[in-house]
Amino acid sequence: MNRSPVLVDLALQGGGSHGAFTWGVLDRLLEEPWFQIAGISGTSAGAMNAAVLADGWAAAGAAGAREALEKYWRSVSRAAAFSPLQRSPFDRLMGRWSLDSSPAYFFTDLMSRVLSPYDLNPLGFNPLRRVLAESIDFERLARAPIKLFVTATRVRTGRGRIFRNAEITADVLLASACLPTMFRAVEIDGEPYWDGGYAGNPTITPLVRETDAQDTVIVQINPTERPEEPRSAADILNRLNEISFNSPLAKELRMIALLRQVADPGTGEGARWSQMKTHRIKSDLLATFGSSSKLNAEWAFVAKLQEEGRRAAGEFLDAHGADIGQRSTADLDILLTEC
């Protein structure tokens, strides 16, 4: 079916190797010729996906973006093969993707509660730096037609900073994904930065203000709800992290819902807010994996997540593809009734 192009923005959450789910979503969306991406806001793994996609698009359009994403995730998986953080034989036997029974993971987790990354990794080694250098042409990215907005958190103030195409480097992407218990803060222009998820996961506002698209598709990785109360120490910490990383997005979406109600729909910025349409792609399957699985980047797991992302995106397109450009499919107004 022929369809006129629709400008769309993407908002991509972070979540370690679970970002391969987002790769699958993007891979499926990029198959639609009418789906034209104006801007992408990304944090942590979402920022990596965003930068790789935009650079690939600048090189060879949608096909180039799909190829670049696959190349990136294969490189991530190859680099992870040399990590001591591997599934234990018991986890493999039980078909579990978590690292909870991994001696190396247990030791690393224990040491992170006693020693800082400045003690454990004084040279600041991060295998992703080489992967990013091999996967992204940052000079081309600066000129890419897709606008990028990458969030990192200023350590000193706790406030977020948004980096745009011409400012994005490997350091910026690593800063956006810098978990403070695992890596030293990444210094940019003399300022130390941590994971952007603490300040915006991802940040939506620049998409509304700085692109021509009226539709924003949020690809959500972190579960917003869990039916059972966490009891174990690991589950409690995992839920605290999920709440922390979802909170900035929930607050911003609540603000957007309010602005849509009170903004002047005439012209200018008020029209942008009032005309904004939101959509959400997520999967309940991600909630079944433990938090330690976010550090598992072996290819079998990455491919499973990618396949689930493609399935979720296909299901979304079947149900709501025709709504893009016409109406919101994610109800933000319900957020105004919550405390």
PDB file of N, CA, C and O in Angstrom, residues 52 55 67-69 71-79 127-138 140 170 173:
ATOM      1  N   VAL A  52      24.204   5.432  15.883  1.00  0.00           N
ATOM      2  CA  VAL A  52      24.520   4.462  14.820  1.00  0.00           C
ATOM      3  C   VAL A  52      23.494   4.568  13.693  1.00  0.00           C
ATOM      4  O   VAL A  52      23.846   4.569  12.511  1.00  0.00           O
ATOM      5  N   ASP A  55      23.996   7.902  11.687  1.00  0.00           N
ATOM      6  CA  ASP A  55      25.194   7.848  10.849  1.00  0.00           C
ATOM      7  C   ASP A  55      24.978   6.919   9.654  1.00  0.00           C
ATOM      8  O   ASP A  55      25.352   7.237   8.529  1.00  0.00           O
ATOM      9  N   GLU A  67      21.856  -1.693   8.234  1.00  0.00           N
ATOM     10  CA  GLU A  67      23.143  -2.400   8.169  1.00  0.00           C
ATOM     11  C   GLU A  67      24.072  -1.948   9.296  1.00  0.00           C
ATOM     12  O   GLU A  67      24.757  -2.763   9.929  1.00  0.00           O
ATOM     13  N   ALA A  68      24.079  -0.641   9.559  1.00  0.00           N
ATOM     14  CA  ALA A  68      24.951  -0.097  10.600  1.00  0.00           C
ATOM     15  C   ALA A  68      24.556  -0.610  11.979  1.00  0.00           C
ATOM     16  O   ALA A  68      25.424  -0.916  12.811  1.00  0.00           O
ATOM     17  N   LEU A  69      23.267  -0.704  12.238  1.00  0.00           N
ATOM     18  CA  LEU A  69      22.802  -1.203  13.539  1.00  0.00           C
ATOM     19  C   LEU A  69      23.205  -2.659  13.745  1.00  0.00           C
ATOM     20  O   LEU A  69      23.653  -3.045  14.837  1.00  0.00           O
ATOM     21  N   LYS A  71      25.723  -4.227  12.342  1.00  0.00           N
ATOM     22  CA  LYS A  71      27.173  -4.261  12.500  1.00  0.00           C
ATOM     23  C   LYS A  71      27.561  -3.852  13.917  1.00  0.00           C
ATOM     24  O   LYS A  71      28.446  -4.474  14.533  1.00  0.00           O
ATOM     25  N   TYR A  72      26.914  -2.820  14.443  1.00  0.00           N
ATOM     26  CA  TYR A  72      27.229  -2.348  15.793  1.00  0.00           C
ATOM     27  C   TYR A  72      26.957  -3.426  16.831  1.00  0.00           C
ATOM     28  O   TYR A  72      27.814  -3.716  17.678  1.00  0.00           O
ATOM     29  N   TRP A  73      25.773  -4.034  16.787  1.00  0.00           N
ATOM     30  CA  TRP A  73      25.424  -5.010  17.807  1.00  0.00           C
ATOM     31  C   TRP A  73      26.247  -6.286  17.679  1.00  0.00           C
ATOM     32  O   TRP A  73      26.555  -6.942  18.689  1.00  0.00           O
ATOM     33  N   ARG A  74      26.651  -6.642  16.489  1.00  0.00           N
ATOM     34  CA  ARG A  74      27.555  -7.784  16.349  1.00  0.00           C
ATOM     35  C   ARG A  74      28.912  -7.454  16.962  1.00  0.00           C
ATOM     36  O   ARG A  74      29.556  -8.311  17.592  1.00  0.00           O
ATOM     37  N   SER A  75      29.357  -6.218  16.805  1.00  0.00           N
ATOM     38  CA  SER A  75      30.627  -5.800  17.403  1.00  0.00           C
ATOM     39  C   SER A  75      30.542  -5.795  18.925  1.00  0.00           C
ATOM     40  O   SER A  75      31.493  -6.200  19.616  1.00  0.00           O
ATOM     41  N   VAL A  76      29.419  -5.321  19.440  1.00  0.00           N
ATOM     42  CA  VAL A  76      29.212  -5.335  20.893  1.00  0.00           C
ATOM     43  C   VAL A  76      29.283  -6.762  21.416  1.00  0.00           C
ATOM     44  O   VAL A  76      29.917  -7.045  22.438  1.00  0.00           O
ATOM     45  N   SER A  77      28.647  -7.671  20.715  1.00  0.00           N
ATOM     46  CA  SER A  77      28.623  -9.066  21.144  1.00  0.00           C
ATOM     47  C   SER A  77      30.014  -9.693  21.084  1.00  0.00           C
ATOM     48  O   SER A  77      30.411 -10.449  21.984  1.00  0.00           O
ATOM     49  N   ARG A  78      30.775  -9.373  20.046  1.00  0.00           N
ATOM     50  CA  ARG A  78      32.134  -9.905  19.954  1.00  0.00           C
ATOM     51  C   ARG A  78      33.003  -9.377  21.088  1.00  0.00           C
ATOM     52  O   ARG A  78      33.807 -10.121  21.676  1.00  0.00           O
ATOM     53  N   ALA A  79      32.850  -8.090  21.417  1.00  0.00           N
ATOM     54  CA  ALA A  79      33.632  -7.517  22.516  1.00  0.00           C
ATOM     55  C   ALA A  79      33.252  -8.157  23.850  1.00  0.00           C
ATOM     56  O   ALA A  79      34.104  -8.389  24.707  1.00  0.00           O
ATOM     57  N   PRO A 127      35.444  -1.153  26.839  1.00  0.00           N
ATOM     58  CA  PRO A 127      35.536  -1.789  25.516  1.00  0.00           C
ATOM     59  C   PRO A 127      34.621  -1.166  24.475  1.00  0.00           C
ATOM     60  O   PRO A 127      34.844  -1.325  23.272  1.00  0.00           O
ATOM     61  N   LEU A 128      33.590  -0.439  24.926  1.00  0.00           N
ATOM     62  CA  LEU A 128      32.669   0.182  23.973  1.00  0.00           C
ATOM     63  C   LEU A 128      33.326   1.321  23.192  1.00  0.00           C
ATOM     64  O   LEU A 128      32.862   1.678  22.108  1.00  0.00           O
ATOM     65  N   ARG A 129      34.380   1.892  23.742  1.00  0.00           N
ATOM     66  CA  ARG A 129      35.036   3.007  23.047  1.00  0.00           C
ATOM     67  C   ARG A 129      35.534   2.559  21.673  1.00  0.00           C
ATOM     68  O   ARG A 129      35.330   3.248  20.665  1.00  0.00           O
ATOM     69  N   ARG A 130      36.171   1.406  21.632  1.00  0.00           N
ATOM     70  CA  ARG A 130      36.675   0.905  20.355  1.00  0.00           C
ATOM     71  C   ARG A 130      35.529   0.540  19.419  1.00  0.00           C
ATOM     72  O   ARG A 130      35.600   0.801  18.214  1.00  0.00           O
ATOM     73  N   VAL A 131      34.471  -0.056  19.974  1.00  0.00           N
ATOM     74  CA  VAL A 131      33.314  -0.426  19.157  1.00  0.00           C
ATOM     75  C   VAL A 131      32.706   0.816  18.510  1.00  0.00           C
ATOM     76  O   VAL A 131      32.367   0.817  17.317  1.00  0.00           O
ATOM     77  N   LEU A 132      32.571   1.884  19.282  1.00  0.00           N
ATOM     78  CA  LEU A 132      31.988   3.121  18.756  1.00  0.00           C
ATOM     79  C   LEU A 132      32.882   3.730  17.675  1.00  0.00           C
ATOM     80  O   LEU A 132      32.393   4.228  16.656  1.00  0.00           O
ATOM     81  N   ALA A 133      34.186   3.695  17.895  1.00  0.00           N
ATOM     82  CA  ALA A 133      35.118   4.256  16.904  1.00  0.00           C
ATOM     83  C   ALA A 133      35.027   3.508  15.584  1.00  0.00           C
ATOM     84  O   ALA A 133      35.183   4.109  14.510  1.00  0.00           O
ATOM     85  N   GLU A 134      34.772   2.202  15.659  1.00  0.00           N
ATOM     86  CA  GLU A 134      34.671   1.397  14.446  1.00  0.00           C
ATOM     87  C   GLU A 134      33.295   1.474  13.802  1.00  0.00           C
ATOM     88  O   GLU A 134      33.150   1.150  12.621  1.00  0.00           O
ATOM     89  N   SER A 135      32.287   1.910  14.573  1.00  0.00           N
ATOM     90  CA  SER A 135      30.904   1.856  14.084  1.00  0.00           C
ATOM     91  C   SER A 135      30.365   3.186  13.588  1.00  0.00           C
ATOM     92  O   SER A 135      29.402   3.209  12.816  1.00  0.00           O
ATOM     93  N   ILE A 136      30.952   4.303  14.030  1.00  0.00           N
ATOM     94  CA  ILE A 136      30.373   5.620  13.740  1.00  0.00           C
ATOM     95  C   ILE A 136      31.424   6.559  13.162  1.00  0.00           C
ATOM     96  O   ILE A 136      32.531   6.671  13.694  1.00  0.00           O
ATOM     97  N   ASP A 137      31.067   7.226  12.076  1.00  0.00           N
ATOM     98  CA  ASP A 137      31.878   8.315  11.523  1.00  0.00           C
ATOM     99  C   ASP A 137      31.320   9.600  12.130  1.00  0.00           C
ATOM    100  O   ASP A 137      30.287  10.116  11.681  1.00  0.00           O
ATOM    101  N   PHE A 138      31.981  10.123  13.146  1.00  0.00           N
ATOM    102  CA  PHE A 138      31.434  11.256  13.896  1.00  0.00           C
ATOM    103  C   PHE A 138      31.427  12.546  13.079  1.00  0.00           C
ATOM    104  O   PHE A 138      30.588  13.423  13.319  1.00  0.00           O
ATOM    105  N   ARG A 140      30.709  12.627   9.853  1.00  0.00           N
ATOM    106  CA  ARG A 140      29.491  12.469   9.050  1.00  0.00           C
ATOM    107  C   ARG A 140      28.255  12.641   9.924  1.00  0.00           C
ATOM    108  O   ARG A 140      27.262  13.234   9.494  1.00  0.00           O
ATOM    109  N   ALA A 170      32.532  10.015  20.821  1.00  0.00           N
ATOM    110  CA  ALA A 170      32.517   8.754  21.573  1.00  0.00           C
ATOM    111  C   ALA A 170      32.415   9.043  23.066  1.00  0.00           C
ATOM    112  O   ALA A 170      31.711   8.329  23.794  1.00  0.00           O
ATOM    113  N   LEU A 173      28.757   9.706  24.045  1.00  0.00           N
ATOM    114  CA  LEU A 173      27.956   8.484  24.097  1.00  0.00           C
ATOM    115  C   LEU A 173      28.321   7.639  25.317  1.00  0.00           C
ATOM    116  O   LEU A 173      27.448   7.076  25.975  1.00  0.00           O
TER     117      LEU A 173
END
